Short mmCIF file of C-alpha atoms in Angstrom, two decimals:
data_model
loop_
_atom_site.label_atom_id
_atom_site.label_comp_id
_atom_site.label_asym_id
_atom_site.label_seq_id
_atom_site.Cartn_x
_atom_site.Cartn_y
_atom_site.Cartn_z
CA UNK A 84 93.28 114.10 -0.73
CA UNK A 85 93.50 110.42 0.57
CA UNK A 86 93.78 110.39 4.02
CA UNK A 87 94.08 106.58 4.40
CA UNK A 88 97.30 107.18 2.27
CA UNK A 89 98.92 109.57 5.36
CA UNK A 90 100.26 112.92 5.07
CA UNK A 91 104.48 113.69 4.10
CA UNK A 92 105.50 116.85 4.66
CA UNK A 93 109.13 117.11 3.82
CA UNK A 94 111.96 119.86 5.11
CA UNK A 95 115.07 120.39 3.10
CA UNK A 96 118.42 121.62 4.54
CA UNK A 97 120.02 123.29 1.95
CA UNK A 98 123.81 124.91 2.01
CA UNK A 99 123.98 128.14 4.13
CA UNK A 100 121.78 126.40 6.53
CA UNK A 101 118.27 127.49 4.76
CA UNK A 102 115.37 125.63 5.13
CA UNK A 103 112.41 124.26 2.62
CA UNK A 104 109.55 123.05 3.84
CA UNK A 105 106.57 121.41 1.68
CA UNK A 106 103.47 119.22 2.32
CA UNK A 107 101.06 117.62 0.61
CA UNK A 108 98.68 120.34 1.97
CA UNK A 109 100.19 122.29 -0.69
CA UNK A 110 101.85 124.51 2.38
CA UNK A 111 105.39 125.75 1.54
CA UNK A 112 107.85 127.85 3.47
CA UNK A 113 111.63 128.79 3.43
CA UNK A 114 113.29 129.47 6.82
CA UNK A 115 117.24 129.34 8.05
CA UNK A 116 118.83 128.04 10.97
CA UNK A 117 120.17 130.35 13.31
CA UNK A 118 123.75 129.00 14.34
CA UNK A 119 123.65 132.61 16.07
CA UNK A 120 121.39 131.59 18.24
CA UNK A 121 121.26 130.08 22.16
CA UNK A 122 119.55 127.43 21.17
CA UNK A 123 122.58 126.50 18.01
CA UNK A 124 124.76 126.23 21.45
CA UNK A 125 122.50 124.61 23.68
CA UNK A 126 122.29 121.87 20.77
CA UNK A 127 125.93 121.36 20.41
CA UNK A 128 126.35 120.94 24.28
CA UNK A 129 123.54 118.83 25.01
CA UNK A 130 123.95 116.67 21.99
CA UNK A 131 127.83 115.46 23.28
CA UNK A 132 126.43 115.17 26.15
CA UNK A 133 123.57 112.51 25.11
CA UNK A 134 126.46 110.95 22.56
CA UNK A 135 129.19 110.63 25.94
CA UNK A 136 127.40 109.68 28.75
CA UNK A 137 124.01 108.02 27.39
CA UNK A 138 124.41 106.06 31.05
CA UNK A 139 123.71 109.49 32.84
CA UNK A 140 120.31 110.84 30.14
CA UNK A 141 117.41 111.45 32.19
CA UNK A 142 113.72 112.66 29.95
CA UNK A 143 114.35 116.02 31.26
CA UNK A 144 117.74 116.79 29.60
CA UNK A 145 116.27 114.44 26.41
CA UNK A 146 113.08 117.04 26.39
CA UNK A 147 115.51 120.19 26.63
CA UNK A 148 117.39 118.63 23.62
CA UNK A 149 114.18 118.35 21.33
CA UNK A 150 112.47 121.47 22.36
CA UNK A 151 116.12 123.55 21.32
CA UNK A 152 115.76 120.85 18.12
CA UNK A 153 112.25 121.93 17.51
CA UNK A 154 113.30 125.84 18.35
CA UNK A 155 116.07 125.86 15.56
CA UNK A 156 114.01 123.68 12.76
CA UNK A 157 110.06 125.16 13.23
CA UNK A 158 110.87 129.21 14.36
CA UNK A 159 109.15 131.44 12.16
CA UNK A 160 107.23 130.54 9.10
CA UNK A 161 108.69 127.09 8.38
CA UNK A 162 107.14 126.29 12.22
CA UNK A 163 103.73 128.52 11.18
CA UNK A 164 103.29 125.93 7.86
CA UNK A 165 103.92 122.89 9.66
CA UNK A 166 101.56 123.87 12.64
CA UNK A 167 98.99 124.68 10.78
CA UNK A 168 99.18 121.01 8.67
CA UNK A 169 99.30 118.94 12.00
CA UNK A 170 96.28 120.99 13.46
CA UNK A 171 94.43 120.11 9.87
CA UNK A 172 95.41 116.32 9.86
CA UNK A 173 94.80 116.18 13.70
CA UNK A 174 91.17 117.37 13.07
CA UNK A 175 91.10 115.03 10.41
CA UNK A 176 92.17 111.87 12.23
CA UNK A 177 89.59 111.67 14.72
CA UNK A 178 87.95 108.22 13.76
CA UNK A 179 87.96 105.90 16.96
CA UNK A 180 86.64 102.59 15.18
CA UNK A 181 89.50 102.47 12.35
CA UNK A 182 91.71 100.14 12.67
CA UNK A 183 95.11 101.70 11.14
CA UNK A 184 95.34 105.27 11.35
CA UNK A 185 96.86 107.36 8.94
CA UNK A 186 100.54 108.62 9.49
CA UNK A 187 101.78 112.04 9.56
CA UNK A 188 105.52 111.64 7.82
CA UNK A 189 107.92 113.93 8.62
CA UNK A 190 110.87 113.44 6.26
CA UNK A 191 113.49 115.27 6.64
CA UNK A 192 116.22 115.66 3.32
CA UNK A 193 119.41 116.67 3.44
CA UNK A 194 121.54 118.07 0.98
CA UNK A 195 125.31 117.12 0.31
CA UNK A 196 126.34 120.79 1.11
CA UNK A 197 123.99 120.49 4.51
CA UNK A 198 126.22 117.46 5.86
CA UNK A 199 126.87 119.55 9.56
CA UNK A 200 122.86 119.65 9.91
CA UNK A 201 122.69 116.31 9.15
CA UNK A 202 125.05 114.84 12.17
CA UNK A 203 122.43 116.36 14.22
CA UNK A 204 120.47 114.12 16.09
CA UNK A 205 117.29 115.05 15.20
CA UNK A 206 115.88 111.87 16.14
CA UNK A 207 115.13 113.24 19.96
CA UNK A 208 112.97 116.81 18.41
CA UNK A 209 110.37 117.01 20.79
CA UNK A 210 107.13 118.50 19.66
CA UNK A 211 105.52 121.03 22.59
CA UNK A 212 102.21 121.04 23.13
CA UNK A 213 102.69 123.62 25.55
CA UNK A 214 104.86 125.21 28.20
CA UNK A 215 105.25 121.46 29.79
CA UNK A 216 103.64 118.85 27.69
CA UNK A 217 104.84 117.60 24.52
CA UNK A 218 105.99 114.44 22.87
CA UNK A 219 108.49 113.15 20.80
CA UNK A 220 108.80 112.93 17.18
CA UNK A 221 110.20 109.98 16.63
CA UNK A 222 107.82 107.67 17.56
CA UNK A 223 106.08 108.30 21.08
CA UNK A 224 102.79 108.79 19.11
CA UNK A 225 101.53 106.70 16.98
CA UNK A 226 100.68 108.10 13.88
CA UNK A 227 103.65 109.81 13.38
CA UNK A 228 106.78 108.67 11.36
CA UNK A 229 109.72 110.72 11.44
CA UNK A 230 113.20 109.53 8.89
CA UNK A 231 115.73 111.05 7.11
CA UNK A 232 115.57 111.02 2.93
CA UNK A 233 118.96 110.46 0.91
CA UNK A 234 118.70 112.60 -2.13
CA UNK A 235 116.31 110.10 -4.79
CA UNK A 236 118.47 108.28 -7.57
CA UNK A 237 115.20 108.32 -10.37
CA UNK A 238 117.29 105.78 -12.21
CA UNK A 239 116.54 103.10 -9.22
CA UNK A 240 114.32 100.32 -10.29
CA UNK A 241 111.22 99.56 -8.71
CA UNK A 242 111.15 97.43 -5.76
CA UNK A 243 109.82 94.10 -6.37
CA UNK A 244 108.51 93.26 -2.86
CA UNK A 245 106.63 89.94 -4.36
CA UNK A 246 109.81 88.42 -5.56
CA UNK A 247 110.48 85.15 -3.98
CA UNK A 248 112.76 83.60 -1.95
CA UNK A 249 113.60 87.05 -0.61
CA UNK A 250 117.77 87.12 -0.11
CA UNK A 251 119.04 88.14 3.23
CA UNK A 252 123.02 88.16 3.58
CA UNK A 253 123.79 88.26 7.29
CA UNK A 254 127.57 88.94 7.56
CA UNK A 255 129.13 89.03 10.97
CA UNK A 256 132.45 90.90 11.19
CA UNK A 257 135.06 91.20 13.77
CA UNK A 258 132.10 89.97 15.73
CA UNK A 259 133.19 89.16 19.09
CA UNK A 260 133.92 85.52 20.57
CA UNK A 261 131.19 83.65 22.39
CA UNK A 262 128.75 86.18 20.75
CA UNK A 263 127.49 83.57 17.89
CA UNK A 264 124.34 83.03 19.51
CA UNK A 265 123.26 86.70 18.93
CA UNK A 266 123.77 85.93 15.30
CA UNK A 267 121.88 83.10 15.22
CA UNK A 268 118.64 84.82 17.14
CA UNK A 269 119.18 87.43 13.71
CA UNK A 270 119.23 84.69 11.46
CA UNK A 271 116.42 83.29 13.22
CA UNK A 272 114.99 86.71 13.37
CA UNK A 273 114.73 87.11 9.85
CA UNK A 274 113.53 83.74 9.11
CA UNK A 275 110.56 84.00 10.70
CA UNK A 276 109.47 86.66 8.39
CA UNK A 277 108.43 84.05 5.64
CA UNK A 278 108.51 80.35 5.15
CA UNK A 279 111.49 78.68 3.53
CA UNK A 280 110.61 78.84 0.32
CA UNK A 281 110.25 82.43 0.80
CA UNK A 282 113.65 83.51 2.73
CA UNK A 283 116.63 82.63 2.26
CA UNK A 284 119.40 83.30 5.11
CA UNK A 285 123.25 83.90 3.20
CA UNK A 286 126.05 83.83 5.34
CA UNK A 287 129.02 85.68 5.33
CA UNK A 288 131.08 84.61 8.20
CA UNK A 289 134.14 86.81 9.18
CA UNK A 290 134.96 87.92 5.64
CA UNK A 291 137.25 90.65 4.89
CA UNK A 292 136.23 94.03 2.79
CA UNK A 293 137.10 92.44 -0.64
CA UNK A 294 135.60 89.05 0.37
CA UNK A 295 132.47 90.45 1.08
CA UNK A 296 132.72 93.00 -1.94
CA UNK A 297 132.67 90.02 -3.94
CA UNK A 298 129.81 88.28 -2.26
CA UNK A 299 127.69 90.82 -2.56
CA UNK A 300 128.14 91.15 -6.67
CA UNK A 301 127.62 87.08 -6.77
CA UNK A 302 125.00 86.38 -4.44
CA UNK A 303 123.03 89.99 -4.88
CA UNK A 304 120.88 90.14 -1.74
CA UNK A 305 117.76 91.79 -1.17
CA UNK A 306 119.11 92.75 2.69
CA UNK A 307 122.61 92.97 3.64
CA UNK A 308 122.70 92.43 7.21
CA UNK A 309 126.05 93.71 9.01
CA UNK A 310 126.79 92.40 12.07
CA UNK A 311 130.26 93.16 13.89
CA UNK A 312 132.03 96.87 15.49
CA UNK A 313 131.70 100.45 14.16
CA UNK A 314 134.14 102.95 15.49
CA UNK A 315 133.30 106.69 14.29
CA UNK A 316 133.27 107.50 10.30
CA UNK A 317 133.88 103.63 9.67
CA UNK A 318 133.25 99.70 9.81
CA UNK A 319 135.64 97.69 11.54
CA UNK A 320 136.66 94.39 9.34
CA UNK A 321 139.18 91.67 9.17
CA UNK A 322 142.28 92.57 7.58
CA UNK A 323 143.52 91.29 4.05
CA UNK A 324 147.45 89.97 4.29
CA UNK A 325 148.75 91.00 1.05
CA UNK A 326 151.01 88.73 0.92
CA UNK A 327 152.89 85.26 2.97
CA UNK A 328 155.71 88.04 4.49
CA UNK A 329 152.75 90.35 5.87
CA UNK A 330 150.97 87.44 7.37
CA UNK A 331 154.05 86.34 8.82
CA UNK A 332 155.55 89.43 10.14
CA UNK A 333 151.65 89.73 12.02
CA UNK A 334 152.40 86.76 13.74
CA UNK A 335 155.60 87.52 15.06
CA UNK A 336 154.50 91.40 16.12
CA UNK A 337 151.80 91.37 18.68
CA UNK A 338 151.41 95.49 17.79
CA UNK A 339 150.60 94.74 14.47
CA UNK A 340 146.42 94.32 14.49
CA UNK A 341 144.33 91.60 12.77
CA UNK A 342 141.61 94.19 12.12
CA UNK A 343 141.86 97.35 10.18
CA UNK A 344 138.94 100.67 10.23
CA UNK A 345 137.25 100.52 6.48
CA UNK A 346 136.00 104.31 6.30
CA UNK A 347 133.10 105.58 5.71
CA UNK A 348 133.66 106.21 1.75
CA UNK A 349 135.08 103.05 1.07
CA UNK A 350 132.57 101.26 2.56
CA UNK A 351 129.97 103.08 0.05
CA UNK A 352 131.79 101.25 -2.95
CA UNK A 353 130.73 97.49 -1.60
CA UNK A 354 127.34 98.58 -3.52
CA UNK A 355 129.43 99.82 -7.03
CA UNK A 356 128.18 97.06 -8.67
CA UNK A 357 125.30 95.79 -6.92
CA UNK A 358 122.54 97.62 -4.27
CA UNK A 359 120.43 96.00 -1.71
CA UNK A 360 116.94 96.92 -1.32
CA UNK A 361 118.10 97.41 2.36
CA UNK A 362 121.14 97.48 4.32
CA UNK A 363 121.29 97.07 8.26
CA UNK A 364 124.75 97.94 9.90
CA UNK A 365 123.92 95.99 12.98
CA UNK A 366 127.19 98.11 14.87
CA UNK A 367 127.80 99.78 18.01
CA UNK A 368 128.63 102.97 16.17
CA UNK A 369 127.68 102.43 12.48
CA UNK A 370 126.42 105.90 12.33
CA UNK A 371 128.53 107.58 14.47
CA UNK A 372 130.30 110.97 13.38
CA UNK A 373 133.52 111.79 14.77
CA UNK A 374 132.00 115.37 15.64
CA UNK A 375 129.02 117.43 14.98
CA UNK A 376 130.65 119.00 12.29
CA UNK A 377 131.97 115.75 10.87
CA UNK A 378 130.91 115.18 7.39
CA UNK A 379 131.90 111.57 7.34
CA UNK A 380 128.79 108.96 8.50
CA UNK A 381 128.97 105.13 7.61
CA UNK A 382 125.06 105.06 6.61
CA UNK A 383 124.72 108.64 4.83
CA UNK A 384 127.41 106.93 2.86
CA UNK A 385 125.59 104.11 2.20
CA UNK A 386 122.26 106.02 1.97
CA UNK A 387 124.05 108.02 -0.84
CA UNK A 388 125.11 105.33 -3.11
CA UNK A 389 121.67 105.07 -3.93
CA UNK A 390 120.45 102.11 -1.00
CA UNK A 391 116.66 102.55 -0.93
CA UNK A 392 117.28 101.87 2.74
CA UNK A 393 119.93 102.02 5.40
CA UNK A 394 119.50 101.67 9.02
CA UNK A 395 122.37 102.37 11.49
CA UNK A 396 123.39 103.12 15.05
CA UNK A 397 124.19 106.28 15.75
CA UNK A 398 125.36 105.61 19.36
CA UNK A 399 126.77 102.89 21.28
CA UNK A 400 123.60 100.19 22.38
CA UNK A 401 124.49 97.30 23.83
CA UNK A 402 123.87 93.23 21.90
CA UNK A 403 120.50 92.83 23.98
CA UNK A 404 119.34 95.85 23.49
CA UNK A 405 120.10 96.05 19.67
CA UNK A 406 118.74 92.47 19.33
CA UNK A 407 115.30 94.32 21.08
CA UNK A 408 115.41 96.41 18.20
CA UNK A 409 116.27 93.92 15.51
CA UNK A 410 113.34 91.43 16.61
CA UNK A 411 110.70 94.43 16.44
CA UNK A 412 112.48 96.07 13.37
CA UNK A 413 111.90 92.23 11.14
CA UNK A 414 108.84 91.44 12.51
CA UNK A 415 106.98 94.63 10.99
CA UNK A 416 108.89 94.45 7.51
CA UNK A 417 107.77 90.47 7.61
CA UNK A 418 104.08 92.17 8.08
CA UNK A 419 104.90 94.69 4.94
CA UNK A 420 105.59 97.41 6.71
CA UNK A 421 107.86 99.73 4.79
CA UNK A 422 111.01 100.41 6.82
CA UNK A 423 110.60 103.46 8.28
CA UNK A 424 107.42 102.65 10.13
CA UNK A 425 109.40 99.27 10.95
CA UNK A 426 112.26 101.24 12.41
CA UNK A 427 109.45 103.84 14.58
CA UNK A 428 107.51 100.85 15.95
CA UNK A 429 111.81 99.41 17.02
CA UNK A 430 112.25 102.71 18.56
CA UNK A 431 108.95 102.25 20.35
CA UNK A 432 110.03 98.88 21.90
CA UNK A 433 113.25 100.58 23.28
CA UNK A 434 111.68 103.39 24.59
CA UNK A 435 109.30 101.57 26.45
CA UNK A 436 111.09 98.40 27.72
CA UNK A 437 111.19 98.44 31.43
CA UNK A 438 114.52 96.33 31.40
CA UNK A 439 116.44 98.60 28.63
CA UNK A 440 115.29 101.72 30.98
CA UNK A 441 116.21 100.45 34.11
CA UNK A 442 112.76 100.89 35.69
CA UNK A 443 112.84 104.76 34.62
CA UNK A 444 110.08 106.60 33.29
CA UNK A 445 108.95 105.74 29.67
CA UNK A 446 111.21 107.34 27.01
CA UNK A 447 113.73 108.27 29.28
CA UNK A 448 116.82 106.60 27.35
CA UNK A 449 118.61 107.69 24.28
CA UNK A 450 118.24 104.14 23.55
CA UNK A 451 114.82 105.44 21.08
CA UNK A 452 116.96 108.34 19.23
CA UNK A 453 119.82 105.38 18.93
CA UNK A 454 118.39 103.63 15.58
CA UNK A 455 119.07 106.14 12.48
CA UNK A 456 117.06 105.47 9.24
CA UNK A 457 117.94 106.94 5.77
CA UNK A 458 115.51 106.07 2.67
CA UNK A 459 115.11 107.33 -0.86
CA UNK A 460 111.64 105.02 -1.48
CA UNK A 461 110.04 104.33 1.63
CA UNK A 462 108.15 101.23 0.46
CA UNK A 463 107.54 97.65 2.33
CA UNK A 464 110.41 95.10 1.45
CA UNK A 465 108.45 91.95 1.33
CA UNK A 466 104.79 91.61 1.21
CA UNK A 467 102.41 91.19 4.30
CA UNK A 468 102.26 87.86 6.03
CA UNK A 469 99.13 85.64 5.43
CA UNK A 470 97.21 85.55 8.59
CA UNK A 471 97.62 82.11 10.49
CA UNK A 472 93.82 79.62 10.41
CA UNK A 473 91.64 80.17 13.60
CA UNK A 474 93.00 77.96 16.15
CA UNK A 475 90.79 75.40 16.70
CA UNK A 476 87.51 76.03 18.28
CA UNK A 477 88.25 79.72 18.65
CA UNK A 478 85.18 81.91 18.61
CA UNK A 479 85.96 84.32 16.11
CA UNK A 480 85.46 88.01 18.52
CA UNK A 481 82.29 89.98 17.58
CA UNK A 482 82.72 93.33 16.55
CA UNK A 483 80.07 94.67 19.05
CA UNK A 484 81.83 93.62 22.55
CA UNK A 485 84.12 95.15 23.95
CA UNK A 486 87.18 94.86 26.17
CA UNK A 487 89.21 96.78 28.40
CA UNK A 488 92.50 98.01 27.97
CA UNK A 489 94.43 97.15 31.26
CA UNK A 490 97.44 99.94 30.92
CA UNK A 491 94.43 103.37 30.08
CA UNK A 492 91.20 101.94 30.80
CA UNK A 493 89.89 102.83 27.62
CA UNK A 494 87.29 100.37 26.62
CA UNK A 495 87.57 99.22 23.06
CA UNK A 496 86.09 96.29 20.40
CA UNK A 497 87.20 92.99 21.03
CA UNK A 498 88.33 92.61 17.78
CA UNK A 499 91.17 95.37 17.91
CA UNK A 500 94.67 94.27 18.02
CA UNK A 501 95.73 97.43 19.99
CA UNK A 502 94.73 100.10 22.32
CA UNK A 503 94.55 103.17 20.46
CA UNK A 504 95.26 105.17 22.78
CA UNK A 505 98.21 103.74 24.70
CA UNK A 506 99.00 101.10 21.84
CA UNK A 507 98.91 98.52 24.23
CA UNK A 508 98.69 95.24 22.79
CA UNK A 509 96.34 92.42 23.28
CA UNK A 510 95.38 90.47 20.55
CA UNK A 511 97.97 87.48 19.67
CA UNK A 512 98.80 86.76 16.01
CA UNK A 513 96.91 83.40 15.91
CA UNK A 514 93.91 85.90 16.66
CA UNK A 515 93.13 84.90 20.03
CA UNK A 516 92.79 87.60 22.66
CA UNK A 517 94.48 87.17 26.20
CA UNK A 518 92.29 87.23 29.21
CA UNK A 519 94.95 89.45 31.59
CA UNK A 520 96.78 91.67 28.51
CA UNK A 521 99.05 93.11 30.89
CA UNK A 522 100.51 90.24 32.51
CA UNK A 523 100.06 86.87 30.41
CA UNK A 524 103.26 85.79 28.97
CA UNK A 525 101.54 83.47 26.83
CA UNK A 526 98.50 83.32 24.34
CA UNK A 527 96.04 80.69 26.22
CA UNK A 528 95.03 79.64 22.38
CA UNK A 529 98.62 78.60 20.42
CA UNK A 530 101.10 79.21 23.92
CA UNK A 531 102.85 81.72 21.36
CA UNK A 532 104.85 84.23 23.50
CA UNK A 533 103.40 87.89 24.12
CA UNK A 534 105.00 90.27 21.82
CA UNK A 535 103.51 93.66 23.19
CA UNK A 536 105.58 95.83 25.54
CA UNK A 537 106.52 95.25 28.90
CA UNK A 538 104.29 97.76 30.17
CA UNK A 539 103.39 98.30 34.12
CA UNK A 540 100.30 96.52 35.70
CA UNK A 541 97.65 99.55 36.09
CA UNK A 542 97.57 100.54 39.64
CA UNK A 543 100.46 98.94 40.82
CA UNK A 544 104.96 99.11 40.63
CA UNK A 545 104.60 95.29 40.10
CA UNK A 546 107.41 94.44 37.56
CA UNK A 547 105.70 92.58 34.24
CA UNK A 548 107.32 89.11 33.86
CA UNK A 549 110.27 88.92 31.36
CA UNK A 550 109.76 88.90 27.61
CA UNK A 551 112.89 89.56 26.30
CA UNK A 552 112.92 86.37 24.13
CA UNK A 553 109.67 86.75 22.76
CA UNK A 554 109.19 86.77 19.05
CA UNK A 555 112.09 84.48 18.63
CA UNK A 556 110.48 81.19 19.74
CA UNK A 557 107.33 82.01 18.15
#
């Protein structure tokens, strides 16, 4: 088996809440969830809880969540199987000089009659090591990927991540006033994947659902980028006057709203006639179920009309913090990462972001189980960036020094982009390395802003200097 290539193992909800679970070790198992059980309750409560008062999460009550998570998903021999395949491919993965590791994929598919295990949040499952360590799946290490599957349409076509310009739609709606400037850091976001000649920015300003219905079966995007409000099971949009008398009797009626609640299901036939490779609902709640037992969700909707790719909110997150996520998110699909390793490495960022957490301990904030991904071919949307010339009279780094990783102390070759054992960044694009990692703002080499982390200076509470901008203005 290739390693290099990763390992999937993939778990199935099926109706009556049985379980499947497969991997490419050739392991299989069939389990059920117990919705008998304590930890079936101690889900339900704890997951309102996270969904009403995010403000309040601490890691503790986040760790309780996942390990009741784990508890339901991996108890008896579905759990056995999958233990026994992360032991192998942890044995296997042992090489400190590669560069890229391989990934260990958990995807997790969910039937149509399964839709109650699906509003789950099973973006916080926390993976215990033992009685008090663990770690959690989505992201907090490294070489593991964790996203939901929509069930595969084999009629899709093949993604054609060479074809050039690449079309992004970005269409802000209901977006709120004075807020134009976070749509223009997406746009510029997104431009910086490619030159001009090899993105294209569309955009959709303010359009209601049948404007933007059309736009999307005349200018057929690549991306459809959705900024604007999401309330739960649906998109909030401008609303079509039918006629002179309606628009008139709005103006005269101050009860009468300007903006009308496209549901989930409706919103799933703006892709009838035409389907993105990817769409983004860039929403406070685009993925937000009215309850746990709500079978209505904005992006399962969209997942399930046959979008390779759909990524969604499933909480409330705030314009800065979603705009951390967005920056992150683009830059790794500009570098030809496929989207769910684009969306781990966003959930990373907001997990780890001293300003999003307040100062709290890393992954401490629901902010990291916020960002919902749903894919039926997990496959890079637009091929890797050519790497930038030397800047001039750079010494290329020699493979045989090494350099010290400020956050771990782990010592490591100079020519490594990250620490592999924090993931601590060091290296700047243009190649250059920095001479203080955790604390220069800027690359010495090209000035380009630092876009690792904020992490904490080793051995000290000293804040790290702002980088909230960075990767915008590089």
């Amino acid at each position: 088996m290739a390693m290099e290539k990763g390992i999937v193992c993939t778990i199935s909800f099926e109706p009556m809440h049985r379980i499947l679970y497969s991997d490419d070790y050739g392991r299989e198992a069939e389990g059920r969830i117990d919705t008998a059980s304590l930890s079936w309750r101690t889900v339900g409560v704890l997951a309102k809880w996270v969904r009403d008062y995010g403000d309040r999460i601490t890691r503790e009550e986040l760790e309780l969540l996942g390990r009741h998570l784990y508890s339901l998903l991996l108890a008896g021999p579905v759990g056995k199987e999958f233990s026994a395949s992360f032991k192998v491919f942890g044995s296997l993965n042992t090489d400190a000089s590669a560069t890229y590791k391989p990934r260990f994929r958990v995807e997790l598919r969910f039937s149509p009659e399964a839709l109650e295990l699906a509003n789950l949040p099973w973006e916080f499952m926390y993976i215990p090591q033992d009685e008090i360590t663990g770690f959690f799946l989505a992201g907090e290490r490294h070489d593991l990927v964790l996203t939901r599957l929509a069930p595969l349409n084999p009629g899709l076509p093949p993604l054609q991540s060479a074809e050039r310009p690449l079309r992004v739609m970005v269409a802000s709606c209901r977006h709120p006033e004075g807020a134009s400037s976070d749509v223009e850091m997406v746009k510029t976001t997104i431009l910086s994947m490619g030159t001009p000649d090899q993105i294209v920015v569309l955009e959709s300003e303010d359009p209601d659902f049948d404007e933007l219905r059309h736009q999307i079966e005349t200018e057929r995007p690549h991306i459809l980028h959705i900024i604007g409000h999401g309330e739960p099971g649906g998109l909030i949009m401008k609303r079509k006057f039918r006629s002179d008398a309606e628009r008139y009797a709005h103006s005269v009626d101050d009860d009468l709203s300007d903006v009308v609640t496209i549901a989930a299901e409706t919103v799933r036939s703006l892709f009838d006639t035409h389907r993105p490779h990817m769409v983004f609902l860039h929403a406070c709640d685009g993925d937000s179920a009215p309850s746990l037992t709500s079978i209505f969700s904005t992006a399962r909707e969209v997942a399930y009309a046959a979008v390779p790719a759909v990524v969604a909110m499933q909480y409330q997150i705030s314009v800065q913090d979603a705009l951390e996520f967005v920056t992150t998110f683009y830059k790794e699909v500009g570098d030809g990462q496929p989207v769910s390793e684009a969306v781990k490495e966003g959930r990373r960022r907001l997990a780890l972001n001293q300003q999003a957490t307040g100062k709290r301990r890393d992954w401490s904030t629901r902010l990291f189980g916020t960002p919902v991904v749903y894919v039926q071919r997990d496959e890079p949307l637009v091929m890797a960036r050519l790497a930038p010339p030397p800047a001039p009279g750079r010494v290329p780094a020699q493979e045989g020094n090494l350099k010290k990783c400020r956050r771990c102390g782990t010592m490591v070759p100079d020519h490594i982009v990250c620490c592999r054992k924090c993931g601590l960044r060091f290296k700047c694009e243009c190649g250059a390395t920095y001479d203080e990692p955790a604390t220069d703002c800027f690359c010495g080499e090209c000035t380009r802003a630092v876009s690792q982390p904020p992490w904490p200076v080793q051995g000290g509470d000293a804040a790290v200097p702002d980088r909230r901008t960075a990767g915008f203005g590089a």
